[in-house]
Structures are given as structure tokens and as C-alpha cells.
Amino acid sequence: MPRRRLIAVCALVVWGILSAAAQGKQPAPPPRANPVPRRPNNPGKAPINPAKELERFQKMSPEQREKEMAKLRPAQRQRMERLLERFENMPPAQREQALRRLEALHELSPERRMAVTDELRNLRSLPPLERRARLRSDDIQQNFSEDERKLLYESVAPRFRPQEKD
């Protein structure tokens, strides 16, 4: 797996695992005032499906996995090892939900994926009551599709379902 591809998978795995496991335990940094447009990791190629890559990585033998990990810088390698360990230690149902959320995020267009991940970062930085209020806000209702809202709800408040508006 090329280095860029592994790094892209790591980034998306971080998102999936943290959304499933952290649940607001460690607030994310506040969103940048002037975000820099992100460039795709592999211009001109089909986007990498992080859920499929994670499954493929899990199926590797320890020797194959070690070979792929050796391609990473030490800090990246440590982060990836921690993430894989957390993922493998999740109960099967929680692991399946994390993979499903990664798959759903992957299916979004790059622009919508960026909007959803930016909003997730924002939501995770909020205390629980403010997070719930934000999830119920008109801004979320108007700017995100039903599937995107479901992804947001499941990622930051899996037991929370917004009340229907009258």
C-alpha cells in the first residue's frame, strides 16, 4: 500500500474510531477561522475506501502488517498501532458501526465529506448539552441531508435522536 494511501486510511480510521470510542471525552481543537482548502490525497484516482482498507489491513498476516507499518514515520506508526489496537479491542457491534460510518462518509462527495468532518470536529468540541442543541439547530437541518445528519448523530451522540419539529 503506498504511503499516501496508508496515511489517508489512517486519517479516516482516526475519525471513525474516535467518533465511536471518544464520544466527547477529549474535545477536538476548534475549527480554523479560515480553513485552507484540502487537496485530495490521490488526484485523478478513485478515492480510497477506508472501511475496505481497514478490513484488508486487519486480514494481513503480522509480517505483512509489519512491512506496511515500517513504511511510516515513527509518529505515524505509533498512531496507527494505537488506532488498530483500539479498533481490534472494540466489541464486534461497535466495530461494525465504525466501519459502517466510515463507509457512509466515503460515499459522500469530497465537498460534503469535508463539510461533515468539519461539523463533526465542531460538535466534538462542544459540551454535551450544547452539542445536542447544535444537532437540533436549524443550521444543521438546513445545511445537511438526512443521511448526513444521521451520520452526525451516530458519530457524536449514538443514543441521541433529535426531536421532530412541529
GROMACS .gro file of N, CA and C in nm:
model
  498
    1MET      N    1   0.086  -0.116   0.000
    1MET     CA    2   0.000   0.000   0.000
    1MET      C    3   0.091   0.123   0.000
    2PRO      N    4   0.074   0.213  -0.096
    2PRO     CA    5   0.159   0.332  -0.098
    2PRO      C    6   0.142   0.413   0.030
    3ARG      N    7   0.244   0.487   0.060
    3ARG     CA    8   0.247   0.564   0.185
    3ARG      C    9   0.130   0.661   0.195
    4ARG      N   10   0.101   0.732   0.086
    4ARG     CA   11  -0.011   0.827   0.088
    4ARG      C   12  -0.142   0.758   0.118
    5ARG      N   13  -0.159   0.642   0.059
    5ARG     CA   14  -0.282   0.567   0.079
    5ARG      C   15  -0.295   0.525   0.225
    6LEU      N   16  -0.187   0.477   0.285
    6LEU     CA   17  -0.190   0.435   0.424
    6LEU      C   18  -0.218   0.553   0.515
    7ILE      N   19  -0.160   0.669   0.485
    7ILE     CA   20  -0.184   0.788   0.565
    7ILE      C   21  -0.330   0.832   0.554
    8ALA      N   22  -0.386   0.825   0.431
    8ALA     CA   23  -0.526   0.861   0.412
    8ALA      C   24  -0.616   0.767   0.492
    9VAL      N   25  -0.584   0.639   0.488
    9VAL     CA   26  -0.662   0.542   0.563
    9VAL      C   27  -0.650   0.571   0.712
   10CYS      N   28  -0.530   0.601   0.758
   10CYS     CA   29  -0.509   0.633   0.900
   10CYS      C   30  -0.597   0.750   0.942
   11ALA      N   31  -0.600   0.854   0.860
   11ALA     CA   32  -0.678   0.973   0.894
   11ALA      C   33  -0.827   0.938   0.907
   12LEU      N   34  -0.877   0.861   0.813
   12LEU     CA   35  -1.019   0.826   0.819
   12LEU      C   36  -1.047   0.725   0.930
   13VAL      N   37  -0.953   0.639   0.957
   13VAL     CA   38  -0.970   0.544   1.068
   13VAL      C   39  -0.975   0.620   1.199
   14VAL      N   40  -0.889   0.722   1.212
   14VAL     CA   41  -0.891   0.806   1.332
   14VAL      C   42  -1.031   0.863   1.351
   15TRP      N   43  -1.088   0.916   1.245
   15TRP     CA   44  -1.220   0.975   1.253
   15TRP      C   45  -1.322   0.872   1.299
   16GLY      N   46  -1.321   0.756   1.237
   16GLY     CA   47  -1.419   0.653   1.271
   16GLY      C   48  -1.404   0.601   1.412
   17ILE      N   49  -1.282   0.575   1.451
   17ILE     CA   50  -1.259   0.520   1.584
   17ILE      C   51  -1.290   0.623   1.691
   18LEU      N   52  -1.245   0.744   1.670
   18LEU     CA   53  -1.271   0.847   1.770
   18LEU      C   54  -1.418   0.876   1.783
   19SER      N   55  -1.490   0.874   1.671
   19SER     CA   56  -1.633   0.900   1.680
   19SER      C   57  -1.704   0.789   1.755
   20ALA      N   58  -1.654   0.667   1.743
   20ALA     CA   59  -1.717   0.555   1.812
   20ALA      C   60  -1.673   0.545   1.958
   21ALA      N   61  -1.547   0.574   1.984
   21ALA     CA   62  -1.493   0.548   2.118
   21ALA      C   63  -1.484   0.672   2.207
   22ALA      N   64  -1.444   0.783   2.152
   22ALA     CA   65  -1.419   0.901   2.236
   22ALA      C   66  -1.549   0.962   2.288
   23GLN      N   67  -1.648   0.978   2.201
   23GLN     CA   68  -1.777   1.032   2.240
   23GLN      C   69  -1.763   1.158   2.326
   24GLY      N   70  -1.676   1.246   2.285
   24GLY     CA   71  -1.662   1.373   2.354
   24GLY      C   72  -1.569   1.371   2.472
   25LYS      N   73  -1.496   1.267   2.496
   25LYS     CA   74  -1.406   1.262   2.611
   25LYS      C   75  -1.291   1.361   2.596
   26GLN      N   76  -1.241   1.374   2.476
   26GLN     CA   77  -1.135   1.470   2.451
   26GLN      C   78  -1.183   1.565   2.342
   27PRO      N   79  -1.206   1.690   2.376
   27PRO     CA   80  -1.257   1.783   2.276
   27PRO      C   81  -1.155   1.804   2.165
   28ALA      N   82  -1.207   1.814   2.045
   28ALA     CA   83  -1.122   1.841   1.930
   28ALA      C   84  -1.086   1.989   1.929
   29PRO      N   85  -0.978   2.027   1.862
   29PRO     CA   86  -0.946   2.169   1.855
   29PRO      C   87  -1.057   2.243   1.780
   30PRO      N   88  -1.078   2.369   1.814
   30PRO     CA   89  -1.184   2.444   1.745
   30PRO      C   90  -1.151   2.458   1.597
   31PRO      N   91  -1.255   2.467   1.513
   31PRO     CA   92  -1.229   2.481   1.370
   31PRO      C   93  -1.153   2.609   1.341
   32ARG      N   94  -1.072   2.602   1.237
   32ARG     CA   95  -0.992   2.720   1.198
   32ARG      C   96  -1.083   2.828   1.142
   33ALA      N   97  -1.046   2.953   1.166
   33ALA     CA   98  -1.126   3.065   1.116
   33ALA      C   99  -1.127   3.067   0.964
   34ASN      N  100  -1.013   3.050   0.901
   34ASN     CA  101  -1.002   3.048   0.756
   34ASN      C  102  -0.945   2.913   0.713
   35PRO      N  103  -1.032   2.812   0.700
   35PRO     CA  104  -0.978   2.681   0.664
   35PRO      C  105  -0.914   2.683   0.527
   36VAL      N  106  -0.803   2.614   0.517
   36VAL     CA  107  -0.733   2.602   0.390
   36VAL      C  108  -0.799   2.490   0.312
   37PRO      N  109  -0.832   2.513   0.184
   37PRO     CA  110  -0.895   2.405   0.108
   37PRO      C  111  -0.804   2.282   0.106
   38ARG      N  112  -0.864   2.168   0.128
   38ARG     CA  113  -0.788   2.044   0.130
   38ARG      C  114  -0.777   1.989  -0.012
   39ARG      N  115  -0.662   1.933  -0.042
   39ARG     CA  116  -0.642   1.870  -0.172
   39ARG      C  117  -0.659   1.720  -0.156
   40PRO      N  118  -0.713   1.655  -0.255
   40PRO     CA  119  -0.727   1.510  -0.244
   40PRO      C  120  -0.591   1.444  -0.233
   41ASN      N  121  -0.585   1.332  -0.161
   41ASN     CA  122  -0.460   1.259  -0.143
   41ASN      C  123  -0.413   1.192  -0.270
   42ASN      N  124  -0.504   1.160  -0.358
   42ASN     CA  125  -0.467   1.090  -0.480
   42ASN      C  126  -0.541   1.148  -0.599
   43PRO      N  127  -0.501   1.269  -0.645
   43PRO     CA  128  -0.572   1.333  -0.754
   43PRO      C  129  -0.573   1.245  -0.878
   44GLY      N  130  -0.689   1.241  -0.945
   44GLY     CA  131  -0.702   1.165  -1.066
   44GLY      C  132  -0.731   1.017  -1.044
   45LYS      N  133  -0.733   0.972  -0.921
   45LYS     CA  134  -0.762   0.832  -0.891
   45LYS      C  135  -0.891   0.823  -0.811
   46ALA      N  136  -0.951   0.706  -0.813
   46ALA     CA  137  -1.072   0.684  -0.733
   46ALA      C  138  -1.038   0.699  -0.586
   47PRO      N  139  -1.127   0.758  -0.506
   47PRO     CA  140  -1.097   0.774  -0.363
   47PRO      C  141  -1.082   0.637  -0.295
   48ILE      N  142  -0.999   0.634  -0.194
   48ILE     CA  143  -0.973   0.513  -0.118
   48ILE      C  144  -1.091   0.491  -0.024
   49ASN      N  145  -1.139   0.369  -0.019
   49ASN     CA  146  -1.246   0.335   0.073
   49ASN      C  147  -1.180   0.292   0.204
   50PRO      N  148  -1.184   0.377   0.308
   50PRO     CA  149  -1.113   0.346   0.432
   50PRO      C  150  -1.166   0.221   0.502
   51ALA      N  151  -1.295   0.195   0.492
   51ALA     CA  152  -1.351   0.075   0.557
   51ALA      C  153  -1.292  -0.051   0.494
   52LYS      N  154  -1.285  -0.052   0.361
   52LYS     CA  155  -1.228  -0.169   0.291
   52LYS      C  156  -1.080  -0.183   0.321
   53GLU      N  157  -1.009  -0.070   0.325
   53GLU     CA  158  -0.866  -0.073   0.354
   53GLU      C  159  -0.840  -0.122   0.496
   54LEU      N  160  -0.924  -0.079   0.590
   54LEU     CA  161  -0.907  -0.122   0.728
   54LEU      C  162  -0.930  -0.273   0.739
   55GLU      N  163  -1.035  -0.320   0.672
   55GLU     CA  164  -1.061  -0.464   0.672
   55GLU      C  165  -0.945  -0.540   0.609
   56ARG      N  166  -0.892  -0.488   0.498
   56ARG     CA  167  -0.780  -0.553   0.431
   56ARG      C  168  -0.658  -0.555   0.523
   57PHE      N  169  -0.635  -0.445   0.591
   57PHE     CA  170  -0.519  -0.436   0.681
   57PHE      C  171  -0.533  -0.534   0.796
   58GLN      N  172  -0.655  -0.549   0.847
   58GLN     CA  173  -0.679  -0.643   0.957
   58GLN      C  174  -0.653  -0.787   0.914
   59LYS      N  175  -0.680  -0.818   0.787
   59LYS     CA  176  -0.664  -0.954   0.738
   59LYS      C  177  -0.518  -0.989   0.706
   60MET      N  178  -0.430  -0.890   0.708
   60MET     CA  179  -0.289  -0.915   0.678
   60MET      C  180  -0.227  -1.001   0.787
   61SER      N  181  -0.129  -1.076   0.746
   61SER     CA  182  -0.051  -1.151   0.845
   61SER      C  183   0.032  -1.050   0.925
   62PRO      N  184   0.078  -1.089   1.042
   62PRO     CA  185   0.162  -0.997   1.120
   62PRO      C  186   0.286  -0.950   1.042
   63GLU      N  187   0.342  -1.036   0.960
   63GLU     CA  188   0.459  -0.999   0.881
   63GLU      C  189   0.423  -0.894   0.775
   64GLN      N  190   0.310  -0.913   0.707
   64GLN     CA  191   0.266  -0.816   0.607
   64GLN      C  192   0.235  -0.681   0.673
   65ARG      N  193   0.166  -0.687   0.785
   65ARG     CA  194   0.130  -0.564   0.856
   65ARG      C  195   0.257  -0.491   0.900
   66GLU      N  196   0.353  -0.563   0.952
   66GLU     CA  197   0.479  -0.503   0.995
   66GLU      C  198   0.550  -0.437   0.878
   67LYS      N  199   0.546  -0.502   0.764
   67LYS     CA  200   0.611  -0.446   0.643
   67LYS      C  201   0.546  -0.312   0.604
   68GLU      N  202   0.412  -0.307   0.609
   68GLU     CA  203   0.341  -0.183   0.578
   68GLU      C  204   0.369  -0.075   0.683
   69MET      N  205   0.371  -0.114   0.809
   69MET     CA  206   0.397  -0.019   0.917
   69MET      C  207   0.538   0.038   0.909
   70ALA      N  208   0.632  -0.042   0.861
   70ALA     CA  209   0.771   0.002   0.851
   70ALA      C  210   0.786   0.118   0.753
   71LYS      N  211   0.692   0.135   0.664
   71LYS     CA  212   0.697   0.243   0.566
   71LYS      C  213   0.660   0.379   0.627
   72LEU      N  214   0.601   0.377   0.744
   72LEU     CA  215   0.556   0.500   0.808
   72LEU      C  216   0.665   0.563   0.893
   73ARG      N  217   0.653   0.695   0.913
   73ARG     CA  218   0.741   0.763   1.007
   73ARG      C  219   0.706   0.715   1.147
   74PRO      N  220   0.798   0.724   1.243
   74PRO     CA  221   0.773   0.672   1.379
   74PRO      C  222   0.644   0.724   1.443
   75ALA      N  223   0.618   0.852   1.434
   75ALA     CA  224   0.497   0.908   1.496
   75ALA      C  225   0.371   0.851   1.430
   76GLN      N  226   0.373   0.842   1.297
   76GLN     CA  227   0.258   0.787   1.225
   76GLN      C  228   0.238   0.640   1.260
   77ARG      N  229   0.348   0.571   1.270
   77ARG     CA  230   0.343   0.429   1.301
   77ARG      C  231   0.281   0.407   1.440
   78GLN      N  232   0.326   0.485   1.537
   78GLN     CA  233   0.271   0.474   1.673
   78GLN      C  234   0.122   0.501   1.674
   79ARG      N  235   0.082   0.607   1.604
   79ARG     CA  236  -0.060   0.644   1.599
   79ARG      C  237  -0.141   0.532   1.534
   80MET      N  238  -0.090   0.478   1.425
   80MET     CA  239  -0.160   0.371   1.355
   80MET      C  240  -0.170   0.245   1.442
   81GLU      N  241  -0.063   0.211   1.512
   81GLU     CA  242  -0.066   0.095   1.601
   81GLU      C  243  -0.170   0.113   1.712
   82ARG      N  244  -0.175   0.233   1.770
   82ARG     CA  245  -0.274   0.260   1.875
   82ARG      C  246  -0.416   0.249   1.821
   83LEU      N  247  -0.436   0.305   1.701
   83LEU     CA  248  -0.570   0.302   1.641
   83LEU      C  249  -0.614   0.160   1.610
   84LEU      N  250  -0.525   0.082   1.553
   84LEU     CA  251  -0.559  -0.056   1.522
   84LEU      C  252  -0.588  -0.135   1.649
   85GLU      N  253  -0.511  -0.110   1.752
   85GLU     CA  254  -0.533  -0.180   1.879
   85GLU      C  255  -0.670  -0.143   1.936
   86ARG      N  256  -0.703  -0.012   1.934
   86ARG     CA  257  -0.834   0.032   1.983
   86ARG      C  258  -0.946  -0.031   1.901
   87PHE      N  259  -0.928  -0.032   1.769
   87PHE     CA  260  -1.030  -0.087   1.681
   87PHE      C  261  -1.049  -0.236   1.707
   88GLU      N  262  -0.940  -0.309   1.719
   88GLU     CA  263  -0.948  -0.453   1.742
   88GLU      C  264  -1.005  -0.486   1.880
   89ASN      N  265  -0.991  -0.394   1.976
   89ASN     CA  266  -1.044  -0.417   2.110
   89ASN      C  267  -1.191  -0.376   2.125
   90MET      N  268  -1.247  -0.315   2.022
   90MET     CA  269  -1.389  -0.278   2.027
   90MET      C  270  -1.475  -0.403   2.023
   91PRO      N  271  -1.590  -0.397   2.087
   91PRO     CA  272  -1.685  -0.508   2.071
   91PRO      C  273  -1.725  -0.517   1.923
   92PRO      N  274  -1.757  -0.636   1.875
   92PRO     CA  275  -1.790  -0.653   1.732
   92PRO      C  276  -1.898  -0.558   1.682
   93ALA      N  277  -2.001  -0.534   1.760
   93ALA     CA  278  -2.110  -0.445   1.716
   93ALA      C  279  -2.058  -0.302   1.698
   94GLN      N  280  -1.977  -0.256   1.791
   94GLN     CA  281  -1.922  -0.121   1.783
   94GLN      C  282  -1.825  -0.111   1.664
   95ARG      N  283  -1.747  -0.215   1.642
   95ARG     CA  284  -1.654  -0.217   1.529
   95ARG      C  285  -1.731  -0.209   1.397
   96GLU      N  286  -1.841  -0.283   1.390
   96GLU     CA  287  -1.924  -0.283   1.269
   96GLU      C  288  -1.985  -0.145   1.245
   97GLN      N  289  -2.028  -0.079   1.353
   97GLN     CA  290  -2.085   0.056   1.340
   97GLN      C  291  -1.979   0.153   1.290
   98ALA      N  292  -1.857   0.142   1.343
   98ALA     CA  293  -1.750   0.231   1.300
   98ALA      C  294  -1.720   0.210   1.152
   99LEU      N  295  -1.716   0.085   1.108
   99LEU     CA  296  -1.693   0.056   0.966
   99LEU      C  297  -1.807   0.110   0.880
  100ARG      N  298  -1.930   0.096   0.929
  100ARG     CA  299  -2.045   0.147   0.853
  100ARG      C  300  -2.040   0.298   0.840
  101ARG      N  301  -1.999   0.367   0.948
  101ARG     CA  302  -1.987   0.514   0.941
  101ARG      C  303  -1.876   0.555   0.846
  102LEU      N  304  -1.765   0.482   0.848
  102LEU     CA  305  -1.657   0.512   0.754
  102LEU      C  306  -1.704   0.494   0.611
  103GLU      N  307  -1.777   0.387   0.587
  103GLU     CA  308  -1.831   0.360   0.453
  103GLU      C  309  -1.926   0.472   0.410
  104ALA      N  310  -2.015   0.514   0.499
  104ALA     CA  311  -2.110   0.621   0.468
  104ALA      C  312  -2.037   0.752   0.439
  105LEU      N  313  -1.934   0.782   0.516
  105LEU     CA  314  -1.857   0.903   0.492
  105LEU      C  315  -1.787   0.896   0.357
  106HIS      N  316  -1.735   0.780   0.324
  106HIS     CA  317  -1.665   0.761   0.197
  106HIS      C  318  -1.758   0.783   0.078
  107GLU      N  319  -1.884   0.749   0.094
  107GLU     CA  320  -1.980   0.760  -0.016
  107GLU      C  321  -2.018   0.905  -0.047
  108LEU      N  322  -1.989   0.997   0.043
  108LEU     CA  323  -2.021   1.138   0.019
  108LEU      C  324  -1.923   1.197  -0.082
  109SER      N  325  -1.966   1.304  -0.147
  109SER     CA  326  -1.875   1.375  -0.238
  109SER      C  327  -1.764   1.437  -0.153
  110PRO      N  328  -1.650   1.470  -0.213
  110PRO     CA  329  -1.540   1.529  -0.135
  110PRO      C  330  -1.583   1.657  -0.061
  111GLU      N  331  -1.666   1.739  -0.125
  111GLU     CA  332  -1.710   1.864  -0.061
  111GLU      C  333  -1.799   1.834   0.060
  112ARG      N  334  -1.894   1.740   0.043
  112ARG     CA  335  -1.984   1.706   0.153
  112ARG      C  336  -1.908   1.634   0.264
  113ARG      N  337  -1.811   1.549   0.225
  113ARG     CA  338  -1.729   1.479   0.325
  113ARG      C  339  -1.655   1.581   0.411
  114MET      N  340  -1.601   1.685   0.347
  114MET     CA  341  -1.530   1.788   0.422
  114MET      C  342  -1.626   1.864   0.513
  115ALA      N  343  -1.746   1.894   0.464
  115ALA     CA  344  -1.844   1.966   0.546
  115ALA      C  345  -1.884   1.882   0.668
  116VAL      N  346  -1.906   1.754   0.646
  116VAL     CA  347  -1.946   1.665   0.757
  116VAL      C  348  -1.832   1.651   0.857
  117THR      N  349  -1.710   1.628   0.810
  117THR     CA  350  -1.598   1.611   0.904
  117THR      C  351  -1.569   1.741   0.979
  118ASP      N  352  -1.585   1.856   0.913
  118ASP     CA  353  -1.566   1.983   0.984
  118ASP      C  354  -1.673   2.001   1.092
  119GLU      N  355  -1.796   1.964   1.059
  119GLU     CA  356  -1.903   1.976   1.158
  119GLU      C  357  -1.883   1.877   1.272
  120LEU      N  358  -1.835   1.757   1.242
  120LEU     CA  359  -1.804   1.661   1.348
  120LEU      C  360  -1.698   1.715   1.442
  121ARG      N  361  -1.598   1.775   1.386
  121ARG     CA  362  -1.491   1.835   1.468
  121ARG      C  363  -1.551   1.944   1.558
  122ASN      N  364  -1.637   2.025   1.501
  122ASN     CA  365  -1.703   2.131   1.578
  122ASN      C  366  -1.790   2.071   1.689
  123LEU      N  367  -1.872   1.971   1.655
  123LEU     CA  368  -1.960   1.909   1.754
  123LEU      C  369  -1.882   1.846   1.868
  124ARG      N  370  -1.771   1.781   1.837
  124ARG     CA  371  -1.692   1.715   1.941
  124ARG      C  372  -1.628   1.815   2.036
  125SER      N  373  -1.613   1.938   1.992
  125SER     CA  374  -1.552   2.040   2.078
  125SER      C  375  -1.653   2.100   2.176
  126LEU      N  376  -1.780   2.069   2.156
  126LEU     CA  377  -1.886   2.126   2.240
  126LEU      C  378  -1.918   2.037   2.359
  127PRO      N  379  -1.960   2.097   2.471
  127PRO     CA  380  -2.010   2.017   2.583
  127PRO      C  381  -2.139   1.945   2.539
  128PRO      N  382  -2.175   1.836   2.605
  128PRO     CA  383  -2.290   1.755   2.561
  128PRO      C  384  -2.421   1.832   2.539
  129LEU      N  385  -2.457   1.923   2.630
  129LEU     CA  386  -2.584   1.995   2.612
  129LEU      C  387  -2.579   2.088   2.491
  130GLU      N  388  -2.467   2.154   2.472
  130GLU     CA  389  -2.453   2.241   2.354
  130GLU      C  390  -2.451   2.158   2.226
  131ARG      N  391  -2.389   2.040   2.233
  131ARG     CA  392  -2.383   1.951   2.118
  131ARG      C  393  -2.525   1.911   2.076
  132ARG      N  394  -2.607   1.875   2.175
  132ARG     CA  395  -2.746   1.837   2.144
  132ARG      C  396  -2.823   1.954   2.084
  133ALA      N  397  -2.803   2.072   2.140
  133ALA     CA  398  -2.871   2.190   2.087
  133ALA      C  399  -2.826   2.217   1.943
  134ARG      N  400  -2.700   2.201   1.918
  134ARG     CA  401  -2.647   2.222   1.782
  134ARG      C  402  -2.705   2.118   1.686
  135LEU      N  403  -2.716   1.994   1.729
  135LEU     CA  404  -2.772   1.890   1.643
  135LEU      C  405  -2.919   1.918   1.609
  136ARG      N  406  -2.990   1.985   1.700
  136ARG     CA  407  -3.130   2.019   1.676
  136ARG      C  408  -3.148   2.151   1.601
  137SER      N  409  -3.040   2.222   1.581
  137SER     CA  410  -3.050   2.358   1.525
  137SER      C  411  -3.098   2.359   1.379
  138ASP      N  412  -3.156   2.473   1.341
  138ASP     CA  413  -3.199   2.492   1.203
  138ASP      C  414  -3.080   2.485   1.108
  139ASP      N  415  -2.964   2.531   1.153
  139ASP     CA  416  -2.844   2.529   1.070
  139ASP      C  417  -2.812   2.386   1.024
  140ILE      N  418  -2.815   2.293   1.117
  140ILE     CA  419  -2.788   2.153   1.083
  140ILE      C  420  -2.899   2.099   0.994
  141GLN      N  421  -3.025   2.130   1.028
  141GLN     CA  422  -3.139   2.079   0.950
  141GLN      C  423  -3.136   2.130   0.806
  142GLN      N  424  -3.092   2.254   0.787
  142GLN     CA  425  -3.095   2.315   0.654
  142GLN      C  426  -2.970   2.284   0.571
  143ASN      N  427  -2.857   2.264   0.636
  143ASN     CA  428  -2.732   2.250   0.563
  143ASN      C  429  -2.684   2.106   0.542
  144PHE      N  430  -2.754   2.010   0.602
  144PHE     CA  431  -2.711   1.872   0.589
  144PHE      C  432  -2.830   1.785   0.548
  145SER      N  433  -2.804   1.691   0.459
  145SER     CA  434  -2.909   1.599   0.414
  145SER      C  435  -2.946   1.505   0.528
  146GLU      N  436  -3.053   1.431   0.508
  146GLU     CA  437  -3.097   1.335   0.611
  146GLU      C  438  -2.987   1.232   0.640
  147ASP      N  439  -2.922   1.181   0.536
  147ASP     CA  440  -2.814   1.084   0.557
  147ASP      C  441  -2.695   1.146   0.629
  148GLU      N  442  -2.663   1.270   0.595
  148GLU     CA  443  -2.552   1.338   0.662
  148GLU      C  444  -2.585   1.364   0.808
  149ARG      N  445  -2.709   1.405   0.837
  149ARG     CA  446  -2.750   1.427   0.976
  149ARG      C  447  -2.743   1.297   1.055
  150LYS      N  448  -2.787   1.188   0.994
  150LYS     CA  449  -2.780   1.057   1.061
  150LYS      C  450  -2.635   1.023   1.094
  151LEU      N  451  -2.546   1.049   1.002
  151LEU     CA  452  -2.403   1.024   1.025
  151LEU      C  453  -2.351   1.111   1.140
  152LEU      N  454  -2.392   1.236   1.144
  152LEU     CA  455  -2.352   1.326   1.252
  152LEU      C  456  -2.405   1.275   1.386
  153TYR      N  457  -2.534   1.242   1.391
  153TYR     CA  458  -2.594   1.195   1.516
  153TYR      C  459  -2.525   1.069   1.566
  154GLU      N  460  -2.508   0.972   1.479
  154GLU     CA  461  -2.448   0.844   1.519
  154GLU      C  462  -2.302   0.859   1.561
  155SER      N  463  -2.234   0.957   1.504
  155SER     CA  464  -2.092   0.974   1.533
  155SER      C  465  -2.065   1.045   1.665
  156VAL      N  466  -2.150   1.139   1.701
  156VAL     CA  467  -2.122   1.216   1.823
  156VAL      C  468  -2.220   1.189   1.937
  157ALA      N  469  -2.335   1.134   1.907
  157ALA     CA  470  -2.434   1.107   2.010
  157ALA      C  471  -2.516   0.986   1.968
  158PRO      N  472  -2.458   0.865   1.974
  158PRO     CA  473  -2.526   0.749   1.919
  158PRO      C  474  -2.662   0.718   1.981
  159ARG      N  475  -2.684   0.755   2.105
  159ARG     CA  476  -2.813   0.727   2.168
  159ARG      C  477  -2.910   0.845   2.153
  160PHE      N  478  -2.863   0.955   2.098
  160PHE     CA  479  -2.944   1.075   2.084
  160PHE      C  480  -3.017   1.073   1.950
  161ARG      N  481  -3.144   1.102   1.952
  161ARG     CA  482  -3.222   1.120   1.830
  161ARG      C  483  -3.291   1.255   1.844
  162PRO      N  484  -3.272   1.343   1.748
  162PRO     CA  485  -3.333   1.475   1.759
  162PRO      C  486  -3.486   1.464   1.758
  163GLN      N  487  -3.547   1.555   1.830
  163GLN     CA  488  -3.693   1.558   1.833
  163GLN      C  489  -3.742   1.618   1.703
  164GLU      N  490  -3.853   1.565   1.657
  164GLU     CA  491  -3.912   1.618   1.533
  164GLU      C  492  -3.967   1.757   1.562
  165LYS      N  493  -3.950   1.845   1.465
  165LYS     CA  494  -4.002   1.980   1.480
  165LYS      C  495  -4.147   1.983   1.436
  166ASP      N  496  -4.226   2.065   1.501
  166ASP     CA  497  -4.368   2.079   1.464
  166ASP      C  498  -4.384   2.169   1.346
   0.00000   0.00000   0.00000
